[in-house]
Short mmCIF file of N, CA and C in Angstrom, two decimals:
data_model
loop_
_atom_site.label_atom_id
_atom_site.label_comp_id
_atom_site.label_asym_id
_atom_site.label_seq_id
_atom_site.Cartn_x
_atom_site.Cartn_y
_atom_site.Cartn_z
N MET T 208 59.35 112.99 -78.74
CA MET T 208 60.59 113.00 -77.98
C MET T 208 60.87 114.41 -77.51
N LYS T 209 61.20 114.56 -76.25
CA LYS T 209 61.43 115.87 -75.66
C LYS T 209 62.91 116.19 -75.71
N THR T 210 63.25 117.38 -76.18
CA THR T 210 64.65 117.79 -76.21
C THR T 210 64.87 118.82 -75.13
N SER T 211 66.05 118.81 -74.59
CA SER T 211 66.33 119.78 -73.53
C SER T 211 66.83 121.07 -74.16
N SER T 212 66.48 122.17 -73.53
CA SER T 212 66.91 123.46 -74.03
C SER T 212 68.38 123.65 -73.71
N PRO T 213 69.05 124.57 -74.41
CA PRO T 213 70.47 124.81 -74.11
C PRO T 213 70.69 125.24 -72.67
N ASN T 214 69.73 125.99 -72.10
CA ASN T 214 69.88 126.42 -70.70
C ASN T 214 69.84 125.24 -69.76
N THR T 215 68.97 124.26 -70.04
CA THR T 215 68.84 123.09 -69.18
C THR T 215 70.11 122.25 -69.23
N SER T 216 70.64 122.03 -70.44
CA SER T 216 71.85 121.22 -70.53
C SER T 216 73.04 121.95 -69.93
N SER T 217 73.08 123.27 -70.08
CA SER T 217 74.15 124.06 -69.47
C SER T 217 74.07 123.98 -67.96
N LEU T 218 72.84 124.06 -67.44
CA LEU T 218 72.64 123.98 -66.00
C LEU T 218 73.08 122.63 -65.46
N SER T 219 72.68 121.55 -66.13
CA SER T 219 73.07 120.22 -65.65
C SER T 219 74.58 120.02 -65.77
N SER T 220 75.19 120.59 -66.80
CA SER T 220 76.65 120.46 -66.92
C SER T 220 77.34 121.27 -65.83
N ASP T 221 76.79 122.46 -65.50
CA ASP T 221 77.36 123.24 -64.40
C ASP T 221 77.20 122.52 -63.08
N LEU T 222 76.03 121.87 -62.88
CA LEU T 222 75.81 121.10 -61.66
C LEU T 222 76.81 119.95 -61.55
N ALA T 223 77.06 119.28 -62.67
CA ALA T 223 78.00 118.16 -62.67
C ALA T 223 79.40 118.66 -62.32
N LYS T 224 79.75 119.84 -62.79
CA LYS T 224 81.09 120.38 -62.53
C LYS T 224 81.26 120.75 -61.05
N THR T 225 80.19 121.23 -60.41
CA THR T 225 80.30 121.70 -59.03
C THR T 225 79.76 120.70 -58.03
N ASP T 226 79.32 119.53 -58.48
CA ASP T 226 78.74 118.55 -57.57
C ASP T 226 79.75 118.08 -56.53
N HIS T 227 81.04 118.11 -56.86
CA HIS T 227 82.05 117.70 -55.90
C HIS T 227 82.12 118.66 -54.72
N LEU T 228 81.49 119.82 -54.83
CA LEU T 228 81.49 120.79 -53.73
C LEU T 228 80.27 120.65 -52.82
N ARG T 229 79.44 119.62 -53.04
CA ARG T 229 78.19 119.51 -52.29
C ARG T 229 78.39 119.44 -50.79
N PHE T 230 79.53 118.96 -50.32
CA PHE T 230 79.75 118.88 -48.87
C PHE T 230 80.30 120.19 -48.32
N HIS T 231 80.69 121.10 -49.20
CA HIS T 231 81.21 122.38 -48.75
C HIS T 231 80.13 123.47 -48.74
N ARG T 232 78.98 123.17 -49.35
CA ARG T 232 77.91 124.16 -49.40
C ARG T 232 77.43 124.61 -48.02
N PRO T 233 77.42 123.76 -47.01
CA PRO T 233 76.99 124.25 -45.69
C PRO T 233 77.89 125.37 -45.15
N HIS T 234 79.06 125.56 -45.75
CA HIS T 234 80.00 126.59 -45.28
C HIS T 234 79.94 127.85 -46.13
N GLU T 235 78.90 127.98 -46.97
CA GLU T 235 78.80 129.17 -47.81
C GLU T 235 78.59 130.43 -46.97
N HIS T 236 78.11 130.28 -45.75
CA HIS T 236 77.92 131.44 -44.88
C HIS T 236 79.26 132.08 -44.51
N LEU T 237 80.36 131.40 -44.74
CA LEU T 237 81.67 131.94 -44.42
C LEU T 237 82.22 132.85 -45.52
N VAL T 238 81.55 132.91 -46.66
CA VAL T 238 82.05 133.72 -47.77
C VAL T 238 82.29 135.16 -47.35
N PRO T 239 81.36 135.81 -46.62
CA PRO T 239 81.65 137.18 -46.20
C PRO T 239 82.88 137.27 -45.29
N THR T 240 83.15 136.25 -44.52
CA THR T 240 84.33 136.24 -43.65
C THR T 240 85.60 136.32 -44.48
N PHE T 241 85.56 135.70 -45.65
CA PHE T 241 86.74 135.73 -46.51
C PHE T 241 86.90 137.10 -47.16
N GLY T 242 85.89 137.93 -47.12
CA GLY T 242 85.98 139.26 -47.72
C GLY T 242 86.05 139.19 -49.22
N ASN T 243 84.96 138.83 -49.86
CA ASN T 243 84.96 138.72 -51.31
C ASN T 243 84.71 140.06 -52.00
N ASP T 244 84.97 141.14 -51.29
CA ASP T 244 84.87 142.43 -51.97
C ASP T 244 86.10 142.61 -52.86
N ARG T 245 86.04 143.60 -53.70
CA ARG T 245 87.11 143.78 -54.70
C ARG T 245 88.47 143.99 -54.05
N PHE T 246 88.52 144.83 -53.00
CA PHE T 246 89.80 145.12 -52.37
C PHE T 246 90.43 143.85 -51.79
N ALA T 247 89.63 143.07 -51.07
CA ALA T 247 90.17 141.87 -50.43
C ALA T 247 90.69 140.89 -51.47
N LEU T 248 89.94 140.71 -52.55
CA LEU T 248 90.38 139.78 -53.59
C LEU T 248 91.66 140.26 -54.27
N GLN T 249 91.74 141.57 -54.56
CA GLN T 249 92.94 142.09 -55.20
C GLN T 249 94.13 142.08 -54.23
N ALA T 250 93.87 142.37 -52.96
CA ALA T 250 94.95 142.34 -51.97
C ALA T 250 95.50 140.93 -51.84
N GLU T 251 94.61 139.95 -51.82
CA GLU T 251 95.08 138.57 -51.72
C GLU T 251 95.85 138.16 -52.98
N ALA T 252 95.35 138.55 -54.13
CA ALA T 252 96.05 138.23 -55.38
C ALA T 252 97.44 138.88 -55.40
N PHE T 253 97.51 140.12 -54.93
CA PHE T 253 98.81 140.81 -54.89
C PHE T 253 99.75 140.14 -53.89
N ALA T 254 99.22 139.75 -52.75
CA ALA T 254 100.05 139.07 -51.74
C ALA T 254 100.56 137.76 -52.27
N ARG T 255 99.74 137.05 -53.02
CA ARG T 255 100.18 135.78 -53.62
C ARG T 255 101.24 136.04 -54.68
N PHE T 256 101.14 137.19 -55.36
CA PHE T 256 102.12 137.54 -56.40
C PHE T 256 103.50 137.79 -55.80
N PHE T 257 103.57 138.24 -54.53
CA PHE T 257 104.87 138.51 -53.89
C PHE T 257 105.80 137.31 -53.91
N GLY T 258 105.27 136.13 -53.85
CA GLY T 258 106.11 134.94 -53.77
C GLY T 258 106.43 134.29 -55.10
N THR T 259 106.04 134.92 -56.19
CA THR T 259 106.25 134.29 -57.49
C THR T 259 107.64 134.59 -58.03
N PRO T 260 108.17 133.70 -58.86
CA PRO T 260 109.47 133.97 -59.48
C PRO T 260 109.45 135.24 -60.34
N LEU T 261 108.33 135.55 -60.96
CA LEU T 261 108.23 136.75 -61.78
C LEU T 261 108.46 138.00 -60.93
N PHE T 262 107.80 138.06 -59.77
CA PHE T 262 107.99 139.21 -58.89
C PHE T 262 109.43 139.30 -58.41
N LEU T 263 109.96 138.18 -57.93
CA LEU T 263 111.33 138.19 -57.41
C LEU T 263 112.34 138.56 -58.50
N GLY T 264 112.15 138.05 -59.69
CA GLY T 264 113.05 138.39 -60.80
C GLY T 264 112.94 139.85 -61.18
N ALA T 265 111.71 140.37 -61.28
CA ALA T 265 111.50 141.78 -61.64
C ALA T 265 112.08 142.69 -60.56
N GLN T 266 111.87 142.34 -59.30
CA GLN T 266 112.40 143.17 -58.22
C GLN T 266 113.94 143.15 -58.25
N THR T 267 114.51 142.01 -58.50
CA THR T 267 115.97 141.91 -58.58
C THR T 267 116.49 142.78 -59.71
N LEU T 268 115.85 142.73 -60.88
CA LEU T 268 116.28 143.56 -62.02
C LEU T 268 116.15 145.05 -61.71
N ILE T 269 115.06 145.44 -61.07
CA ILE T 269 114.87 146.86 -60.71
C ILE T 269 115.93 147.31 -59.72
N VAL T 270 116.20 146.50 -58.71
CA VAL T 270 117.22 146.86 -57.71
C VAL T 270 118.60 146.95 -58.37
N MET T 271 118.92 145.99 -59.25
CA MET T 271 120.23 146.03 -59.94
C MET T 271 120.33 147.27 -60.83
N ALA T 272 119.23 147.60 -61.53
CA ALA T 272 119.24 148.80 -62.37
C ALA T 272 119.37 150.06 -61.52
N TRP T 273 118.67 150.10 -60.40
CA TRP T 273 118.71 151.25 -59.47
C TRP T 273 120.13 151.46 -58.97
N ILE T 274 120.71 150.39 -58.44
CA ILE T 274 122.07 150.50 -57.87
C ILE T 274 123.07 150.81 -58.98
N GLY T 275 122.92 150.10 -60.11
CA GLY T 275 123.85 150.32 -61.22
C GLY T 275 123.78 151.75 -61.74
N ALA T 276 122.58 152.28 -61.94
CA ALA T 276 122.44 153.64 -62.47
C ALA T 276 123.00 154.67 -61.51
N ASN T 277 122.79 154.47 -60.22
CA ASN T 277 123.29 155.43 -59.23
C ASN T 277 124.78 155.25 -58.98
N ALA T 278 125.29 154.02 -59.02
CA ALA T 278 126.71 153.78 -58.76
C ALA T 278 127.57 154.27 -59.93
N VAL T 279 127.11 154.07 -61.16
CA VAL T 279 127.87 154.46 -62.34
C VAL T 279 127.76 155.95 -62.59
N GLY T 280 126.67 156.55 -62.14
CA GLY T 280 126.50 157.98 -62.31
C GLY T 280 125.50 158.33 -63.39
N LEU T 281 124.75 157.36 -63.91
CA LEU T 281 123.72 157.65 -64.90
C LEU T 281 122.57 158.43 -64.27
N ALA T 282 122.35 158.23 -62.98
CA ALA T 282 121.31 158.94 -62.25
C ALA T 282 121.89 159.36 -60.91
N HIS T 283 121.34 160.43 -60.37
CA HIS T 283 121.89 160.94 -59.10
C HIS T 283 120.77 161.12 -58.06
N PHE T 284 119.71 160.33 -58.15
CA PHE T 284 118.60 160.53 -57.21
C PHE T 284 118.78 159.73 -55.93
N ASP T 285 119.75 158.79 -55.88
CA ASP T 285 119.97 158.01 -54.67
C ASP T 285 121.44 157.63 -54.61
N ALA T 286 122.21 158.37 -53.86
CA ALA T 286 123.67 158.14 -53.78
C ALA T 286 123.97 156.88 -52.96
N TYR T 287 125.28 156.58 -52.85
CA TYR T 287 125.77 155.30 -52.35
C TYR T 287 125.04 154.65 -51.19
N PRO T 288 124.77 155.20 -50.08
CA PRO T 288 124.14 154.34 -49.08
C PRO T 288 122.73 153.91 -49.51
N PHE T 289 122.26 154.46 -50.62
CA PHE T 289 120.97 154.08 -51.21
C PHE T 289 119.82 154.17 -50.19
N ILE T 290 119.74 155.35 -49.57
CA ILE T 290 118.72 155.61 -48.56
C ILE T 290 117.32 155.50 -49.17
N LEU T 291 117.14 156.04 -50.38
CA LEU T 291 115.83 156.00 -51.02
C LEU T 291 115.42 154.55 -51.35
N LEU T 292 116.38 153.73 -51.77
CA LEU T 292 116.11 152.31 -52.03
C LEU T 292 115.71 151.61 -50.74
N ASN T 293 116.42 151.94 -49.66
CA ASN T 293 116.09 151.40 -48.35
C ASN T 293 114.68 151.80 -47.93
N LEU T 294 114.33 153.06 -48.19
CA LEU T 294 112.99 153.55 -47.88
C LEU T 294 111.94 152.81 -48.73
N ALA T 295 112.26 152.56 -49.99
CA ALA T 295 111.33 151.83 -50.86
C ALA T 295 111.11 150.41 -50.35
N PHE T 296 112.20 149.75 -49.91
CA PHE T 296 112.05 148.40 -49.35
C PHE T 296 111.24 148.42 -48.06
N SER T 297 111.45 149.43 -47.23
CA SER T 297 110.68 149.54 -45.98
C SER T 297 109.20 149.74 -46.28
N LEU T 298 108.92 150.61 -47.27
CA LEU T 298 107.53 150.84 -47.65
C LEU T 298 106.91 149.56 -48.21
N GLN T 299 107.67 148.86 -49.04
CA GLN T 299 107.17 147.60 -49.59
C GLN T 299 106.89 146.61 -48.48
N ALA T 300 107.80 146.50 -47.50
CA ALA T 300 107.61 145.57 -46.38
C ALA T 300 106.41 145.98 -45.54
N ALA T 301 106.20 147.29 -45.36
CA ALA T 301 105.07 147.77 -44.56
C ALA T 301 103.74 147.37 -45.19
N TYR T 302 103.69 147.33 -46.50
CA TYR T 302 102.45 146.91 -47.17
C TYR T 302 102.39 145.40 -47.39
N ALA T 303 103.54 144.80 -47.62
CA ALA T 303 103.56 143.37 -47.93
C ALA T 303 103.16 142.52 -46.71
N ALA T 304 103.65 142.87 -45.55
CA ALA T 304 103.37 142.07 -44.36
C ALA T 304 101.87 141.95 -44.08
N PRO T 305 101.13 143.06 -44.03
CA PRO T 305 99.68 142.92 -43.78
C PRO T 305 98.97 142.18 -44.91
N LEU T 306 99.40 142.41 -46.15
CA LEU T 306 98.76 141.72 -47.26
C LEU T 306 99.01 140.22 -47.19
N ILE T 307 100.21 139.84 -46.82
CA ILE T 307 100.53 138.41 -46.69
C ILE T 307 99.74 137.81 -45.53
N LEU T 308 99.64 138.54 -44.42
CA LEU T 308 98.84 138.06 -43.29
C LEU T 308 97.37 137.94 -43.69
N LEU T 309 96.87 138.89 -44.47
CA LEU T 309 95.49 138.81 -44.95
C LEU T 309 95.30 137.56 -45.79
N ALA T 310 96.22 137.30 -46.71
CA ALA T 310 96.12 136.11 -47.56
C ALA T 310 96.19 134.84 -46.72
N GLN T 311 97.07 134.81 -45.73
CA GLN T 311 97.18 133.63 -44.87
C GLN T 311 95.92 133.43 -44.04
N THR T 312 95.36 134.51 -43.53
CA THR T 312 94.14 134.42 -42.73
C THR T 312 92.98 133.91 -43.58
N ARG T 313 92.86 134.45 -44.78
CA ARG T 313 91.79 134.00 -45.67
C ARG T 313 91.97 132.54 -46.04
N GLN T 314 93.22 132.13 -46.31
CA GLN T 314 93.47 130.74 -46.67
C GLN T 314 93.20 129.82 -45.47
N ALA T 315 93.58 130.28 -44.28
CA ALA T 315 93.31 129.48 -43.08
C ALA T 315 91.81 129.30 -42.86
N ALA T 316 91.04 130.36 -43.11
CA ALA T 316 89.58 130.26 -42.97
C ALA T 316 89.01 129.28 -44.00
N ARG T 317 89.52 129.35 -45.23
CA ARG T 317 89.06 128.40 -46.27
C ARG T 317 89.45 126.98 -45.89
N ASP T 318 90.67 126.80 -45.42
CA ASP T 318 91.13 125.46 -45.02
C ASP T 318 90.28 124.91 -43.88
N LYS T 319 89.93 125.77 -42.93
CA LYS T 319 89.10 125.34 -41.80
C LYS T 319 87.72 124.92 -42.29
N ALA T 320 87.12 125.72 -43.18
CA ALA T 320 85.80 125.38 -43.71
C ALA T 320 85.87 124.08 -44.50
N ASN T 321 86.92 123.90 -45.28
CA ASN T 321 87.07 122.66 -46.04
C ASN T 321 87.28 121.47 -45.11
N ALA T 322 88.07 121.65 -44.06
CA ALA T 322 88.30 120.57 -43.11
C ALA T 322 87.00 120.19 -42.39
N GLU T 323 86.21 121.20 -42.02
CA GLU T 323 84.93 120.91 -41.37
C GLU T 323 83.99 120.17 -42.32
N ALA T 324 83.95 120.62 -43.57
CA ALA T 324 83.10 119.96 -44.55
C ALA T 324 83.56 118.52 -44.78
N ASP T 325 84.87 118.32 -44.86
CA ASP T 325 85.39 116.96 -45.04
C ASP T 325 85.09 116.09 -43.84
N ALA T 326 85.22 116.66 -42.64
CA ALA T 326 84.92 115.89 -41.42
C ALA T 326 83.44 115.50 -41.39
N LYS T 327 82.55 116.43 -41.77
CA LYS T 327 81.13 116.10 -41.80
C LYS T 327 80.85 115.02 -42.84
N HIS T 328 81.53 115.12 -43.96
CA HIS T 328 81.35 114.12 -45.02
C HIS T 328 81.83 112.75 -44.54
N ARG T 329 83.00 112.70 -43.90
CA ARG T 329 83.51 111.43 -43.37
C ARG T 329 82.57 110.87 -42.31
N GLU T 330 82.02 111.75 -41.47
CA GLU T 330 81.08 111.31 -40.44
C GLU T 330 79.81 110.74 -41.09
N ALA T 331 79.32 111.43 -42.13
CA ALA T 331 78.14 110.93 -42.84
C ALA T 331 78.42 109.58 -43.47
N LEU T 332 79.62 109.42 -44.02
CA LEU T 332 79.99 108.12 -44.60
C LEU T 332 80.05 107.04 -43.53
N ALA T 333 80.59 107.38 -42.36
CA ALA T 333 80.68 106.41 -41.27
C ALA T 333 79.28 106.00 -40.81
N VAL T 334 78.39 106.96 -40.67
CA VAL T 334 77.01 106.65 -40.26
C VAL T 334 76.33 105.78 -41.31
N ALA T 335 76.51 106.14 -42.58
CA ALA T 335 75.91 105.34 -43.66
C ALA T 335 76.48 103.93 -43.66
N ASN T 336 77.77 103.81 -43.40
CA ASN T 336 78.41 102.49 -43.35
C ASN T 336 77.87 101.67 -42.18
N GLU T 337 77.70 102.31 -41.03
CA GLU T 337 77.12 101.61 -39.87
C GLU T 337 75.69 101.15 -40.18
N ASN T 338 74.93 102.00 -40.85
CA ASN T 338 73.56 101.62 -41.23
C ASN T 338 73.58 100.43 -42.18
N ARG T 339 74.48 100.46 -43.15
CA ARG T 339 74.58 99.32 -44.08
C ARG T 339 74.98 98.05 -43.36
N LEU T 340 75.90 98.18 -42.41
CA LEU T 340 76.32 97.00 -41.64
C LEU T 340 75.16 96.46 -40.80
N ALA T 341 74.37 97.35 -40.21
CA ALA T 341 73.22 96.92 -39.41
C ALA T 341 72.19 96.22 -40.30
N ILE T 342 71.95 96.78 -41.48
CA ILE T 342 71.01 96.14 -42.41
C ILE T 342 71.54 94.79 -42.85
N ALA T 343 72.85 94.71 -43.12
CA ALA T 343 73.45 93.43 -43.53
C ALA T 343 73.34 92.41 -42.41
N ALA T 344 73.55 92.84 -41.15
CA ALA T 344 73.43 91.92 -40.02
C ALA T 344 71.98 91.43 -39.88
N ALA T 345 71.02 92.34 -40.06
CA ALA T 345 69.60 91.95 -39.98
C ALA T 345 69.26 90.97 -41.10
N ASN T 346 69.75 91.26 -42.30
CA ASN T 346 69.52 90.35 -43.43
C ASN T 346 70.15 88.99 -43.18
N ASN T 347 71.34 89.00 -42.59
CA ASN T 347 72.03 87.75 -42.27
C ASN T 347 71.23 86.94 -41.25
N ALA T 348 70.70 87.62 -40.23
CA ALA T 348 69.89 86.94 -39.22
C ALA T 348 68.62 86.36 -39.85
N GLN T 349 67.99 87.12 -40.74
CA GLN T 349 66.80 86.61 -41.43
C GLN T 349 67.16 85.40 -42.28
N LEU T 350 68.27 85.48 -42.96
CA LEU T 350 68.69 84.36 -43.81
C LEU T 350 68.95 83.11 -42.97
N LEU T 351 69.62 83.29 -41.82
CA LEU T 351 69.86 82.13 -40.94
C LEU T 351 68.54 81.55 -40.44
N GLU T 352 67.59 82.41 -40.10
CA GLU T 352 66.29 81.93 -39.64
C GLU T 352 65.57 81.17 -40.75
N LEU T 353 65.64 81.71 -41.97
CA LEU T 353 65.02 81.02 -43.11
C LEU T 353 65.69 79.67 -43.37
N LEU T 354 67.01 79.64 -43.22
CA LEU T 354 67.72 78.37 -43.41
C LEU T 354 67.31 77.35 -42.35
N GLN T 355 67.14 77.79 -41.10
CA GLN T 355 66.69 76.89 -40.04
C GLN T 355 65.28 76.38 -40.33
N GLN T 356 64.40 77.28 -40.76
CA GLN T 356 63.05 76.86 -41.10
C GLN T 356 63.06 75.87 -42.26
N ASN T 357 63.92 76.16 -43.25
CA ASN T 357 64.03 75.26 -44.40
C ASN T 357 64.52 73.88 -43.96
N THR T 358 65.50 73.85 -43.04
CA THR T 358 66.01 72.58 -42.52
C THR T 358 64.91 71.83 -41.78
N GLN T 359 64.16 72.55 -40.94
CA GLN T 359 63.06 71.91 -40.21
C GLN T 359 62.00 71.36 -41.16
N LEU T 360 61.68 72.16 -42.20
CA LEU T 360 60.69 71.69 -43.18
C LEU T 360 61.21 70.46 -43.94
N THR T 361 62.48 70.47 -44.27
CA THR T 361 63.06 69.32 -44.97
C THR T 361 63.02 68.07 -44.09
N GLU T 362 63.37 68.23 -42.80
CA GLU T 362 63.32 67.09 -41.88
C GLU T 362 61.89 66.61 -41.70
N LEU T 363 60.93 67.55 -41.60
CA LEU T 363 59.52 67.18 -41.46
C LEU T 363 59.03 66.47 -42.72
N THR T 364 59.43 66.98 -43.89
CA THR T 364 59.05 66.33 -45.15
C THR T 364 59.63 64.93 -45.22
N LYS T 365 60.86 64.75 -44.80
CA LYS T 365 61.50 63.43 -44.80
C LYS T 365 60.76 62.48 -43.87
N ALA T 366 60.44 62.98 -42.67
CA ALA T 366 59.72 62.14 -41.70
C ALA T 366 58.35 61.75 -42.23
N LEU T 367 57.65 62.72 -42.84
CA LEU T 367 56.33 62.41 -43.39
C LEU T 367 56.43 61.44 -44.56
N THR T 368 57.44 61.63 -45.40
CA THR T 368 57.63 60.72 -46.53
C THR T 368 57.91 59.31 -46.03
N GLU T 369 58.76 59.20 -45.01
CA GLU T 369 59.04 57.89 -44.44
C GLU T 369 57.78 57.29 -43.82
N ARG T 370 57.01 58.11 -43.16
CA ARG T 370 55.76 57.62 -42.53
C ARG T 370 54.77 57.15 -43.60
N ILE T 371 54.66 57.95 -44.70
CA ILE T 371 53.77 57.55 -45.80
C ILE T 371 54.24 56.25 -46.41
N GLU T 372 55.54 56.12 -46.57
CA GLU T 372 56.09 54.88 -47.14
C GLU T 372 55.79 53.70 -46.23
N THR T 373 55.96 53.90 -44.94
CA THR T 373 55.66 52.83 -43.98
C THR T 373 54.17 52.48 -44.04
N LEU T 374 53.30 53.46 -44.05
CA LEU T 374 51.86 53.22 -44.11
C LEU T 374 51.47 52.54 -45.43
N THR T 375 52.12 52.97 -46.49
CA THR T 375 51.84 52.34 -47.79
C THR T 375 52.21 50.87 -47.75
N VAL T 376 53.34 50.55 -47.18
CA VAL T 376 53.76 49.16 -47.07
C VAL T 376 52.77 48.40 -46.19
N GLU T 377 52.35 48.98 -45.07
CA GLU T 377 51.40 48.32 -44.18
C GLU T 377 50.05 48.12 -44.87
N VAL T 378 49.55 49.14 -45.59
CA VAL T 378 48.27 49.01 -46.29
C VAL T 378 48.39 47.97 -47.37
N HIS T 379 49.47 48.00 -48.08
CA HIS T 379 49.67 47.00 -49.14
C HIS T 379 49.71 45.58 -48.54
N ALA T 380 50.41 45.41 -47.43
CA ALA T 380 50.47 44.12 -46.75
C ALA T 380 49.09 43.72 -46.26
N HIS T 381 48.35 44.64 -45.73
CA HIS T 381 47.02 44.37 -45.22
C HIS T 381 46.07 43.99 -46.36
N LEU T 382 46.19 44.63 -47.47
CA LEU T 382 45.34 44.31 -48.63
C LEU T 382 45.70 42.93 -49.20
N LEU T 383 46.97 42.59 -49.19
CA LEU T 383 47.38 41.27 -49.69
C LEU T 383 46.86 40.18 -48.79
N LYS T 384 46.75 40.41 -47.51
CA LYS T 384 46.23 39.41 -46.58
C LYS T 384 44.76 39.18 -46.85
N HIS T 385 44.03 40.19 -47.18
CA HIS T 385 42.59 40.06 -47.34
C HIS T 385 42.19 39.72 -48.76
N THR T 386 43.03 39.63 -49.59
CA THR T 386 42.66 39.19 -50.93
C THR T 386 42.96 37.78 -51.23
#
């Protein structure tokens, strides 16, 4: 009995896990378009972080602490119109907008590749279905032809049986006359 090595079973289990991606493999050439370098991946992760409740909550707490510390007088680095806070928000927006656009562009490219792969898969299914229907129609035609041949053979067998019966009666009658 042959046993599989741990590498073989691991490989087959990995294949089973990724087999659902088999229709997306033709789009692997788009990976460089997505920019899988470290900067692009971290920029996208950071852009995605902008919309999380954790980020919004932390930013709200920092802004409240900033305004509170400066308004109460605990710190004097940004007086009432909070020009430095405004500058910080402008700087954040200057970096956030391109990062968000980068994340949206990358997601749009992934969505397009997935949509193309799904369309090709649906087309392949439609072609396979048409082929199965054509084979079923051919099988149906063959079956009808076989049924017609069977009917003809049955009618021929009946006619021959009746003819044999008639001849048997005639031969029997003829033999009775001569005996």
